[in-house]
Coordinates of C-alpha atoms in Angstrom, one line a residue:
X813 CA 0.0 -0.1 -0.1
X814 CA 1.4 3.5 -0.9
X815 CA 1.1 6.6 1.3
X816 CA -2.6 7.1 0.2
X817 CA -3.7 3.5 1.4
X818 CA -4.3 2.6 -2.1
X819 CA -2.7 -0.7 -3.7
X820 CA -1.0 -0.8 -6.8
X821 CA -3.5 -1.0 -9.9
X822 CA -1.3 -4.0 -11.4
X823 CA -2.1 -6.1 -8.5
X824 CA -5.7 -6.0 -8.5
X825 CA -8.0 -7.7 -10.9
X826 CA -10.7 -5.1 -11.8
X827 CA -13.4 -8.0 -12.2
X828 CA -12.8 -9.0 -8.8
X829 CA -13.8 -5.5 -7.4
X830 CA -17.1 -5.8 -9.1
X831 CA -19.9 -7.8 -6.8
X832 CA -23.5 -8.4 -6.9
X833 CA -25.5 -6.4 -4.3
X834 CA -28.6 -8.7 -3.2
X835 CA -30.6 -5.7 -2.5
X836 CA -30.6 -4.0 -5.8
X837 CA -29.6 -6.8 -8.0
X838 CA -27.0 -4.7 -9.5
X839 CA -23.2 -5.0 -9.8
X840 CA -21.2 -2.2 -7.8
X841 CA -17.5 -1.4 -7.7
X842 CA -16.3 -2.6 -4.1
X843 CA -12.9 -1.0 -2.7
X844 CA -11.4 -2.1 0.3
X845 CA -13.5 -0.7 3.4
X846 CA -10.3 -0.1 5.5
X847 CA -8.3 1.9 2.8
X848 CA -8.6 5.6 2.4
X849 CA -9.3 6.3 -1.4
X850 CA -8.1 8.7 -3.9
X851 CA -10.9 10.3 -5.9
X852 CA -9.3 8.9 -9.0
X853 CA -7.4 5.8 -9.4
X854 CA -3.7 6.2 -10.3
X855 CA -3.1 6.4 -14.1
X856 CA -1.2 3.5 -15.8
X857 CA 2.0 4.6 -16.5
X858 CA 2.9 6.7 -13.4
X859 CA 6.0 4.8 -12.8
X860 CA 7.6 6.5 -15.7
X861 CA 6.0 5.1 -18.9
X862 CA 5.4 8.4 -20.3
X863 CA 7.1 9.7 -23.3
X864 CA 7.0 7.0 -26.1
X865 CA 3.7 5.2 -27.2
X866 CA 3.0 2.2 -29.0
X867 CA 3.4 1.9 -32.9
X868 CA 6.4 4.4 -32.7
X869 CA 4.0 7.2 -31.5
X870 CA 4.6 9.6 -28.7
X871 CA 2.0 9.5 -25.9
X872 CA -0.2 12.7 -25.4
X873 CA -0.7 14.5 -22.1
X874 CA -4.0 15.3 -20.0
X875 CA -4.3 15.9 -16.4
X876 CA -7.6 15.0 -15.1
X877 CA -9.3 17.7 -13.1
X878 CA -10.6 16.8 -9.7
X879 CA -14.2 16.4 -9.2
X880 CA -16.5 15.8 -6.7
X881 CA -17.6 12.0 -6.0
X882 CA -20.3 10.9 -8.0
X883 CA -20.2 14.1 -10.4
X884 CA -20.8 13.2 -14.1
X885 CA -18.1 13.5 -16.5
X886 CA -18.1 16.2 -19.1
X887 CA -19.6 15.1 -22.5
X888 CA -16.3 16.3 -24.3
X889 CA -13.0 16.7 -23.1
X890 CA -10.5 19.3 -24.9
X891 CA -7.7 17.6 -26.9
X892 CA -4.6 16.7 -25.0
X893 CA -1.2 17.8 -25.3
X894 CA 1.6 15.8 -26.5
X895 CA 2.6 13.8 -23.4
X896 CA -0.1 12.7 -20.7
X897 CA 0.9 13.2 -17.1
X898 CA -2.1 11.6 -15.5
X899 CA -2.1 13.1 -11.9
X900 CA -4.7 12.0 -9.8
X901 CA -6.9 14.4 -7.8
X902 CA -5.8 14.4 -4.1
X903 CA -7.6 12.1 -1.8
X904 CA -9.7 13.7 1.1
X905 CA -7.8 13.5 4.3
X906 CA -9.2 10.8 6.7
X907 CA -11.9 9.7 4.4
X908 CA -12.4 5.9 4.6
X909 CA -14.9 3.2 3.5
X910 CA -16.5 2.4 0.4
X911 CA -16.8 5.0 -2.5
X912 CA -20.4 6.0 -3.4
X913 CA -21.5 4.4 -6.7
X914 CA -23.8 5.3 -9.6
X915 CA -26.4 2.8 -10.9
X916 CA -25.7 0.8 -13.7
X917 CA -26.5 2.3 -16.8
X918 CA -29.1 -0.1 -18.8
X919 CA -27.6 -1.1 -22.2
X920 CA -24.9 1.3 -22.4
X921 CA -21.9 -0.6 -24.0
X922 CA -18.7 0.8 -25.6
X923 CA -17.7 -0.7 -28.9
X924 CA -13.8 -0.3 -29.3
X925 CA -12.4 -1.0 -32.9
X926 CA -8.8 -1.9 -32.3
X927 CA -5.9 -1.9 -34.8
X928 CA -4.4 -4.4 -36.8
X929 CA -5.0 -8.4 -35.9
X930 CA -7.5 -7.3 -33.3
X931 CA -9.7 -4.7 -34.9
X932 CA -12.9 -5.4 -33.2
X933 CA -13.2 -5.3 -29.2
X934 CA -16.6 -4.5 -27.5
X935 CA -15.5 -2.9 -24.1
X936 CA -18.2 -2.5 -21.5
X937 CA -18.8 0.7 -19.4
X938 CA -22.0 -0.5 -17.9
X939 CA -22.2 0.5 -14.5
X940 CA -18.8 2.0 -14.2
X941 CA -19.1 4.6 -11.7
X942 CA -16.9 8.0 -11.9
X943 CA -13.9 6.3 -10.5
X944 CA -13.8 3.6 -13.0
X945 CA -14.5 5.9 -16.0
X946 CA -11.6 8.1 -14.8
X947 CA -9.4 5.0 -14.5
X948 CA -10.1 4.0 -17.9
X949 CA -9.5 7.5 -19.5
X950 CA -6.1 7.1 -17.9
X951 CA -5.4 3.8 -19.6
X952 CA -6.0 5.5 -23.1
X953 CA -2.7 6.5 -25.1
X954 CA -3.5 9.2 -27.9
X955 CA -1.5 10.9 -30.8
X956 CA -2.1 13.8 -33.1
X957 CA -3.9 13.1 -36.5
X958 CA -1.9 16.2 -37.8
X959 CA -4.8 17.2 -39.8
X960 CA -4.7 13.7 -41.9
X961 CA -8.2 13.0 -41.0
X962 CA -11.8 14.8 -41.6
X963 CA -11.9 16.1 -38.1
X964 CA -14.0 13.4 -36.7
X965 CA -16.8 11.1 -37.4
X966 CA -20.3 12.2 -37.8
X967 CA -23.5 10.4 -37.2
X968 CA -25.1 11.5 -40.6
X969 CA -22.3 10.1 -42.7
X970 CA -20.1 7.3 -43.8
X971 CA -17.5 6.5 -41.1
X972 CA -13.8 5.4 -42.1
X973 CA -11.4 3.9 -39.5
X974 CA -8.0 3.2 -40.0
X975 CA -6.6 0.0 -38.0
X976 CA -3.1 -0.8 -37.8
X977 CA -1.0 -3.6 -36.3
X978 CA 2.4 -2.6 -35.5
X979 CA 5.2 -4.9 -35.5
X980 CA 7.3 -3.0 -33.0
X981 CA 8.6 -5.0 -30.0
X982 CA 7.0 -3.2 -27.2
X983 CA 5.8 -4.6 -24.0
X984 CA 7.0 -7.4 -21.7
X985 CA 7.2 -10.8 -23.4
X986 CA 7.6 -9.6 -27.2
X987 CA 11.2 -10.1 -27.3
X988 CA 10.9 -12.9 -29.7
X989 CA 8.5 -10.8 -32.3
X990 CA 9.3 -8.4 -34.9
X991 CA 12.6 -6.7 -36.0
X992 CA 14.8 -6.3 -32.8
X993 CA 16.2 -2.9 -33.8
X994 CA 13.2 -1.5 -35.8
X995 CA 10.9 1.5 -35.1
X996 CA 8.1 -0.8 -36.2
X997 CA 6.1 -0.9 -39.7
X998 CA 2.6 -1.0 -40.6
X999 CA 2.5 -4.5 -40.6
X1000 CA -1.2 -5.3 -40.7
X1001 CA -3.4 -2.4 -42.1
X1002 CA -7.2 -2.4 -42.3
X1003 CA -9.8 0.1 -43.6
X1004 CA -13.1 0.0 -41.9
X1005 CA -15.8 1.6 -44.0
X1006 CA -19.4 1.7 -42.3
X1007 CA -22.2 2.6 -44.3
X1008 CA -24.1 6.1 -43.9
X1009 CA -27.2 4.1 -43.1
X1010 CA -25.1 1.7 -40.8
X1011 CA -26.6 -1.5 -42.2
X1012 CA -23.5 -2.6 -43.6
X1013 CA -19.8 -2.5 -43.0
X1014 CA -16.7 -3.4 -45.4
X1015 CA -13.1 -4.3 -44.2
X1016 CA -10.1 -3.7 -46.7
X1017 CA -7.1 -5.5 -46.0
X1018 CA -4.3 -3.5 -47.5
X1019 CA -1.0 -5.9 -48.4
X1020 CA 1.9 -4.7 -46.2
X1021 CA 4.2 -5.6 -49.4
X1022 CA 2.1 -3.3 -51.7
X1023 CA 4.4 -0.9 -53.8
X1024 CA 2.9 2.5 -53.5
X1025 CA 3.6 6.3 -52.9
X1026 CA 4.0 7.9 -49.5
X1027 CA 3.2 11.3 -49.4
X1028 CA 4.8 14.2 -47.5
X1029 CA 3.6 14.0 -43.9
X1030 CA 3.3 17.1 -41.6
X1031 CA 3.8 15.8 -38.1
X1032 CA 3.4 17.2 -34.6
X1033 CA 6.7 17.2 -32.6
X1034 CA 7.0 16.6 -28.6
X1035 CA 7.8 20.3 -28.2
X1036 CA 4.8 21.3 -30.3
X1037 CA 6.5 22.1 -33.5
X1038 CA 5.9 20.8 -36.8
X1039 CA 8.2 18.8 -39.1
X1040 CA 7.3 17.6 -42.5
X1041 CA 8.9 14.2 -43.0
X1042 CA 9.8 14.0 -46.9
X1043 CA 7.5 11.3 -48.7
X1044 CA 8.8 8.2 -50.5
X1045 CA 8.1 7.0 -54.2
X1046 CA 7.5 3.5 -55.1
X1047 CA 8.2 1.9 -51.9
X1048 CA 6.3 -0.8 -49.7
X1049 CA 3.2 0.4 -47.9
X1050 CA 4.6 -0.8 -44.6
X1051 CA 6.9 2.0 -44.4
X1052 CA 4.1 4.5 -44.0
X1053 CA 4.4 3.8 -39.9
X1054 CA 7.4 4.1 -37.9
X1055 CA 10.1 4.4 -40.6
X1056 CA 11.9 8.0 -40.5
X1057 CA 9.8 9.0 -37.7
X1058 CA 6.4 8.3 -39.5
X1059 CA 3.1 8.5 -37.2
X1060 CA 0.0 6.9 -38.0
X1061 CA -1.2 10.2 -39.5
X1062 CA 1.4 9.3 -42.3
X1063 CA -0.3 5.9 -43.0
X1064 CA -3.7 8.0 -43.1
X1065 CA -2.2 10.2 -46.0
X1066 CA -1.0 7.1 -47.9
X1067 CA -4.4 5.5 -47.5
X1068 CA -6.1 8.6 -48.7
X1069 CA -3.7 8.9 -51.9
X1070 CA -4.1 5.2 -52.3
X1071 CA -8.0 4.7 -52.3
X1072 CA -9.4 8.1 -52.4
X1073 CA -11.0 7.4 -48.9
X1074 CA -10.5 10.1 -46.3
X1075 CA -10.1 8.6 -42.8
X1076 CA -11.9 9.7 -39.6
X1077 CA -10.1 8.2 -37.2
X1078 CA -7.2 5.7 -36.8
X1079 CA -6.4 3.0 -34.2
X1080 CA -3.1 1.1 -33.5
X1081 CA -2.3 -1.9 -31.5
X1082 CA 0.9 -4.0 -31.0
X1083 CA 1.5 -7.6 -30.2
X1084 CA 0.2 -7.6 -26.7
X1085 CA -3.1 -6.4 -28.0
X1086 CA -3.8 -9.9 -29.6
X1087 CA -2.6 -11.4 -26.2
X1088 CA -4.4 -9.6 -23.8
X1089 CA -7.9 -9.0 -25.7
X1090 CA -8.4 -12.6 -26.8
X1091 CA -7.8 -13.8 -23.0
X1092 CA -10.3 -11.1 -21.9
X1093 CA -12.9 -12.6 -24.3
X1094 CA -12.3 -16.1 -23.0
X1095 CA -10.8 -17.3 -26.4
X1096 CA -11.5 -17.0 -30.0
X1097 CA -12.7 -20.3 -32.1
X1098 CA -10.9 -20.9 -35.2
X1099 CA -10.8 -23.8 -37.6
X1100 CA -8.0 -25.3 -39.5
X1101 CA -8.4 -27.7 -42.5
X1102 CA -5.0 -29.2 -41.9
X1103 CA -2.2 -29.5 -39.2
X1104 CA -0.1 -26.6 -39.0
X1105 CA 3.3 -26.4 -37.4
X1106 CA 5.1 -23.2 -38.1
X1107 CA 8.5 -22.8 -36.1
X1108 CA 8.6 -19.0 -37.3
X1109 CA 5.4 -18.2 -35.6
X1110 CA 5.4 -20.8 -32.9
X1111 CA 2.1 -22.1 -34.1
X1112 CA 1.5 -25.9 -33.6
X1113 CA -2.2 -26.9 -34.2
X1114 CA -4.0 -30.2 -35.5
X1115 CA -6.6 -29.9 -38.0
X1116 CA -9.9 -29.0 -36.8
X1117 CA -11.8 -26.6 -34.6
X1118 CA -9.8 -25.0 -31.4
X1119 CA -10.3 -22.0 -28.8
X1120 CA -7.3 -19.9 -28.8
X1121 CA -6.1 -17.1 -26.6
X1122 CA -3.0 -15.3 -25.4
X1123 CA 0.5 -16.5 -27.2
X1124 CA -1.6 -19.2 -29.5
X1125 CA -3.8 -16.4 -30.8
X1126 CA -0.6 -14.4 -31.6
X1127 CA 0.9 -17.2 -33.3
X1128 CA -2.4 -17.8 -35.3
X1129 CA -2.8 -14.4 -36.7
X1130 CA 1.0 -13.9 -37.3
X1131 CA 1.6 -17.5 -39.3
X1132 CA 2.0 -17.4 -43.0
X1133 CA 4.5 -20.0 -44.2
X1134 CA 2.3 -23.1 -43.2
X1135 CA -1.1 -21.8 -44.9
X1136 CA -2.0 -21.1 -48.6
X1137 CA 1.1 -19.9 -50.3
X1138 CA 2.9 -19.1 -47.6
X1139 CA 3.1 -15.3 -48.1
X1140 CA 1.3 -12.2 -46.4
X1141 CA -1.9 -12.7 -48.8
X1142 CA -2.6 -16.0 -47.3
X1143 CA -1.9 -14.7 -43.6
X1144 CA -4.4 -11.9 -44.4
X1145 CA -7.0 -14.6 -45.0
X1146 CA -6.2 -16.3 -42.0
X1147 CA -6.7 -12.8 -40.0
X1148 CA -9.9 -12.2 -41.8
X1149 CA -11.3 -15.6 -40.2
X1150 CA -10.1 -14.7 -37.0
X1151 CA -11.6 -11.3 -36.8
X1152 CA -15.0 -12.6 -38.1
X1153 CA -14.8 -15.4 -35.5
X1154 CA -13.9 -12.5 -32.8
X1155 CA -16.9 -10.5 -33.7
X1156 CA -19.5 -13.4 -33.3
X1157 CA -17.8 -13.8 -30.0
X1158 CA -18.0 -10.5 -28.8
X1159 CA -21.6 -9.9 -30.0
X1160 CA -22.8 -13.3 -28.3
X1161 CA -25.2 -13.3 -25.0
X1162 CA -21.8 -15.2 -23.5
X1163 CA -19.8 -12.1 -23.7
X1164 CA -22.4 -9.1 -23.4
X1165 CA -24.4 -10.5 -20.1
X1166 CA -21.0 -11.2 -18.3
X1167 CA -19.9 -8.2 -16.3
X1168 CA -16.5 -10.1 -15.5
X1169 CA -15.6 -10.3 -19.2
X1170 CA -16.7 -6.9 -20.0
X1171 CA -14.8 -5.3 -17.3
X1172 CA -11.6 -7.1 -18.4
X1173 CA -12.2 -6.2 -21.9
X1174 CA -12.6 -2.7 -20.7
X1175 CA -9.2 -2.8 -19.1
X1176 CA -7.6 -4.8 -22.0
X1177 CA -9.1 -2.8 -24.7
X1178 CA -8.1 0.6 -23.2
X1179 CA -4.5 -0.4 -22.4
X1180 CA -3.9 -2.0 -26.0
X1181 CA -4.6 0.7 -28.2
X1182 CA -3.2 4.1 -29.5
X1183 CA -5.7 6.3 -30.9
X1184 CA -6.0 9.6 -32.4
X1185 CA -6.6 12.7 -30.2
X1186 CA -10.1 13.2 -31.4
X1187 CA -11.4 10.0 -29.8
X1188 CA -9.2 10.1 -26.6
X1189 CA -11.7 9.5 -23.8
X1190 CA -14.2 7.1 -22.9
X1191 CA -17.0 9.5 -23.9
X1192 CA -15.6 9.8 -27.4
X1193 CA -15.1 6.1 -27.9
X1194 CA -18.4 5.3 -26.7
X1195 CA -20.3 7.6 -29.0
X1196 CA -18.1 6.1 -31.9
X1197 CA -18.8 2.6 -30.5
X1198 CA -22.8 3.3 -30.6
X1199 CA -22.3 4.1 -34.3
X1200 CA -20.3 0.9 -35.0
X1201 CA -22.5 -1.6 -33.2
X1202 CA -25.5 -1.1 -35.5
X1203 CA -24.6 -3.5 -38.4
X1204 CA -25.4 -7.1 -38.5
X1205 CA -22.2 -9.4 -38.5
X1206 CA -23.9 -11.0 -42.0
X1207 CA -23.3 -7.6 -43.6
X1208 CA -19.6 -7.1 -42.5
X1209 CA -17.6 -8.1 -45.4
X1210 CA -13.8 -8.7 -45.6
X1211 CA -12.0 -8.0 -48.7
X1212 CA -8.4 -7.9 -49.7
X1213 CA -7.3 -5.3 -52.1
X1214 CA -6.5 -7.0 -55.5
X1215 CA -3.1 -7.0 -56.3
X1216 CA -0.2 -9.1 -58.5
X1217 CA 3.0 -9.9 -58.2
X1218 CA 5.4 -6.9 -59.0
X1219 CA 6.4 -7.3 -62.7
X1220 CA 9.6 -5.4 -62.2
X1221 CA 11.3 -8.0 -59.9
X1222 CA 12.9 -11.1 -60.8
X1223 CA 12.3 -12.5 -57.3
X1224 CA 8.9 -11.8 -56.3
X1225 CA 8.9 -10.1 -53.2
X1226 CA 6.6 -7.2 -53.4
X1227 CA 3.0 -6.8 -55.2
X1228 CA 1.3 -3.9 -57.2
X1229 CA -2.4 -3.1 -57.6
X1230 CA -4.3 -5.3 -59.9
X1231 CA -6.2 -2.7 -62.5
X1232 CA -8.9 -2.1 -63.2
X1233 CA -10.2 -4.2 -60.1
X1234 CA -8.7 -2.3 -57.5
X1235 CA -10.0 0.9 -58.7
X1236 CA -13.3 -0.6 -58.7
X1237 CA -13.2 -1.9 -55.3
X1238 CA -12.1 1.6 -54.1
X1239 CA -15.1 3.1 -56.0
X1240 CA -17.4 0.8 -54.6
X1241 CA -16.4 1.8 -51.1
X1242 CA -16.2 5.5 -51.4
X1243 CA -19.7 5.5 -52.8
X1244 CA -20.9 3.5 -50.0
X1245 CA -21.9 0.1 -52.0
X1246 CA -22.4 -2.5 -49.8
X1247 CA -20.4 -5.7 -50.8
X1248 CA -23.4 -7.8 -49.3
X1249 CA -27.0 -8.0 -49.7
X1250 CA -28.7 -5.7 -47.3
X1251 CA -32.0 -4.8 -46.1
X1252 CA -34.9 -4.0 -47.9
X1253 CA -34.8 -0.4 -47.3
X1254 CA -31.6 -0.1 -49.2
X1255 CA -32.6 -1.8 -52.0
X1256 CA -35.6 0.6 -52.3
X1257 CA -33.1 3.4 -52.1
X1258 CA -31.2 2.0 -55.3
X1259 CA -34.4 1.4 -57.1
X1260 CA -35.3 4.9 -56.9
X1261 CA -31.8 6.0 -58.0
X1262 CA -32.0 3.7 -61.0
X1263 CA -35.5 5.0 -61.9
X1264 CA -34.1 8.4 -62.3
X1265 CA -32.1 7.1 -65.2
X1266 CA -35.1 5.7 -67.1
X1267 CA -37.4 7.6 -69.5
X1268 CA -37.0 10.0 -72.3
X1269 CA -33.8 12.1 -73.0
X1270 CA -33.6 15.4 -74.5
X1271 CA -31.1 16.0 -77.6
X1272 CA -27.6 17.0 -76.5
X1273 CA -28.3 20.6 -78.0
X1274 CA -31.1 21.2 -75.8
X1275 CA -29.3 20.4 -72.5
X1276 CA -28.7 23.5 -70.6
X1277 CA -26.2 23.3 -67.9
X1278 CA -23.9 25.5 -65.5
X1279 CA -20.8 23.9 -64.6
X1280 CA -19.1 24.1 -61.1
X1281 CA -15.8 23.2 -59.7
X1282 CA -16.6 21.6 -56.1
X1283 CA -13.3 20.0 -55.2
X1284 CA -12.0 18.7 -58.7
X1285 CA -8.5 19.4 -60.1
X1286 CA -8.2 23.2 -60.8
X1287 CA -9.2 23.7 -64.4
X1288 CA -11.7 20.8 -64.5
X1289 CA -14.8 23.0 -65.1
X1290 CA -13.4 24.7 -68.3
X1291 CA -12.0 21.1 -69.6
X1292 CA -15.5 19.6 -69.0
X1293 CA -17.1 22.8 -70.9
X1294 CA -14.9 22.5 -73.9
X1295 CA -15.5 18.5 -74.1
X1296 CA -19.2 18.8 -73.8
X1297 CA -19.5 21.7 -76.3
X1298 CA -16.7 20.5 -79.1
X1299 CA -17.2 16.6 -78.8
X1300 CA -20.6 16.2 -77.2
X1301 CA -22.7 18.8 -78.9
X1302 CA -23.9 20.3 -75.4
X1303 CA -23.6 23.8 -76.8
X1304 CA -25.8 25.7 -74.2
X1305 CA -23.5 25.1 -71.3
X1306 CA -21.2 27.5 -69.6
X1307 CA -18.5 27.5 -66.8
X1308 CA -19.9 29.2 -63.5
X1309 CA -16.7 29.0 -61.5
X1310 CA -16.1 27.4 -58.1
X1311 CA -18.9 26.0 -55.9
X1312 CA -19.3 27.5 -52.4
X1313 CA -18.6 24.2 -50.8
X1314 CA -16.4 21.1 -51.9
X1315 CA -18.3 17.9 -52.5
X1316 CA -17.0 14.7 -52.2
X1317 CA -19.0 13.3 -55.0
X1318 CA -19.8 14.7 -58.5
X1319 CA -23.9 16.0 -58.6
X1320 CA -26.1 17.2 -61.0
X1321 CA -29.1 19.0 -59.6
X1322 CA -32.3 19.7 -61.7
X1323 CA -35.7 21.0 -61.9
X1324 CA -39.0 19.0 -62.1
X1325 CA -39.3 19.8 -65.9
X1326 CA -35.7 19.2 -66.6
X1327 CA -35.4 15.5 -65.9
X1328 CA -35.0 14.9 -69.6
X1329 CA -32.1 17.1 -69.9
X1330 CA -30.4 15.3 -66.9
X1331 CA -31.0 11.8 -68.3
X1332 CA -29.1 12.9 -71.6
X1333 CA -26.2 14.5 -69.6
X1334 CA -25.9 11.5 -67.4
X1335 CA -25.7 9.2 -70.2
X1336 CA -23.0 11.4 -71.9
X1337 CA -21.2 11.9 -68.7
X1338 CA -21.3 8.5 -67.0
X1339 CA -23.3 9.7 -64.2
X1340 CA -25.0 7.0 -61.9
X1341 CA -28.5 7.5 -60.3
X1342 CA -27.2 8.4 -56.9
X1343 CA -25.4 11.4 -58.7
X1344 CA -28.8 13.0 -59.9
X1345 CA -30.5 15.3 -57.5
X1346 CA -34.0 16.2 -58.3
X1347 CA -34.4 19.6 -56.9
X1348 CA -34.7 23.3 -58.8
X1349 CA -33.0 24.9 -61.6
X1350 CA -31.1 28.2 -61.6
X1351 CA -30.8 31.1 -64.1
X1352 CA -27.8 30.9 -66.3
X1353 CA -26.0 33.7 -67.7
X1354 CA -28.7 34.0 -70.5
X1355 CA -31.3 34.5 -68.2
X1356 CA -32.8 31.2 -68.5
X1357 CA -33.4 28.2 -66.5
X1358 CA -30.3 25.7 -66.4
X1359 CA -29.2 22.5 -64.4
X1360 CA -26.3 22.7 -62.3
X1361 CA -23.3 20.2 -62.7
X1362 CA -20.8 20.5 -59.5
X1363 CA -17.6 18.5 -60.4
X1364 CA -16.6 17.0 -57.0
X1365 CA -13.6 15.4 -55.7
X1366 CA -14.4 12.1 -57.3
X1367 CA -14.2 13.7 -60.9
X1368 CA -11.1 12.1 -62.9
X1369 CA -11.5 14.1 -65.9
X1370 CA -13.8 14.9 -68.9
X1371 CA -15.0 11.9 -70.4
X1372 CA -14.1 9.5 -67.6
X1373 CA -17.3 7.8 -66.3
X1374 CA -18.2 8.2 -62.8
X1375 CA -20.7 5.3 -62.6
X1376 CA -19.9 3.2 -59.5
X1377 CA -19.7 -0.6 -60.1
X1378 CA -22.8 -2.4 -58.3
X1379 CA -20.8 -5.7 -58.1
X1380 CA -17.6 -6.8 -56.6
X1381 CA -15.1 -7.9 -59.4
X1382 CA -15.3 -11.7 -59.4
X1383 CA -11.7 -12.3 -58.7
X1384 CA -11.7 -10.2 -55.3
X1385 CA -11.1 -12.2 -52.2
X1386 CA -13.7 -11.6 -49.8
X1387 CA -15.7 -13.1 -46.8
X1388 CA -18.3 -12.3 -44.4
X1389 CA -18.2 -12.4 -40.7
X1390 CA -20.9 -14.5 -40.0
X1391 CA -19.6 -17.5 -41.6
X1392 CA -17.1 -20.2 -40.4
X1393 CA -14.5 -21.2 -42.9
X1394 CA -11.5 -23.6 -41.9
X1395 CA -8.0 -22.2 -43.0
X1396 CA -6.1 -24.3 -45.7

């Protein structure tokens, strides 16, 4: 016991501190009655962990303000500085006995999406009194997104989260993993896209050996200054993290350059995440179609079904030489099976109704992650989790970005994008097209969009349209105007300059009596029904009604169709989270 009469947090299993009150039927946090208690449990890392975070990222700083016992925490907390001090509030002198607790908040759960191979973790804040809430806050490590993200997720649009597993050696027991002197890489990278209506989600696996370009990365330093880390052309994707002091924000920028998807948040996990989280949930069920004995990953399992956790779980997600073709792509398929099983386990009643498991998951989840500073509190993670938990596992699709062996190499060690399949897959995710069949409401919406393209079409010479640049490359509006007038006969068109607000996607707004013109222009430009926006016409420079074509960030040039594929290319590897498949 220290001078405050408080035991070390590492010596106490948080699950053992929660007991059932027979009078209320609720679980309560019970601390030792003989010990004087601090108003906030001591932070993790108070013994000096403070300067470097996992995944090659520095810790941020936050000092928790003291509040009266039982006071509700604020809805939001200000972004922290680079390093967290985690100083607890002083204990009241001579105060003894149990701390007052709040009643269990019915049904309130926090869905945490971790990085890398442990992407999905459900942690429970149900019934957590203020003491435990603040304790979990102090577990969280955060790093600036350096402006690489959108500024934060929103409830009224799709959500994109970058999930990274780093191979940096951090933490006790990890001496035998990863490169000894490496700053770590983006060893496992997943892009989680949750649809706008929350009916479905897609997880894109990015091969670590994919050859791509890494852009320049403005990066916040520990002293608050900014350093621009130079980009690198034609290099492995996994160099976007750790190498040359790159932080997760560099990986965010690389993903945006590669896919066209802007990330809302990132989460990073190291080797310990796999071990601690699988143990906290009680193990993950996996299936092998053959015996596997891999001396490199240390996986030794006979064929059949198994429940794995800890070191064995880590060996499972790291093995690659003993499955498939023995490369990273085979390992990705194994990891996708593992994540699908984890999702099923987390959503089962065995987990959701077990307070002990939920509390252990809360501890393990908050300690295992490094997140961006826009979601650096339990409150913010809970808000995000509420959105991420709405879709059914049968509508969660894992897909691997299509690649082929690098033709520039004699000895095949890296891969390049397989075109046009890769761009088709990226377009589907950008345009929020589900990779699985979803509920009827989604089908009705798609049918309505398709109906806008059906019907009579006006002659090109009768199409009146104003063209605005709403986020496309500079000069796109004039380029499109010239193309429409010279090559397509749309002579009643004009360049109206820049839009007031940038748009992610190109749109065509038209009045009720202009639908036939809209259908003709959609045919000429390759616009989908989703791009057509029934609304109102505006007056052009000639004083007559005209449609408004706004070129969004998805615009790639005059004559390049903007129609989004409706089906996944046949040779794209994919699987859904609700199905059990045995690794071969």
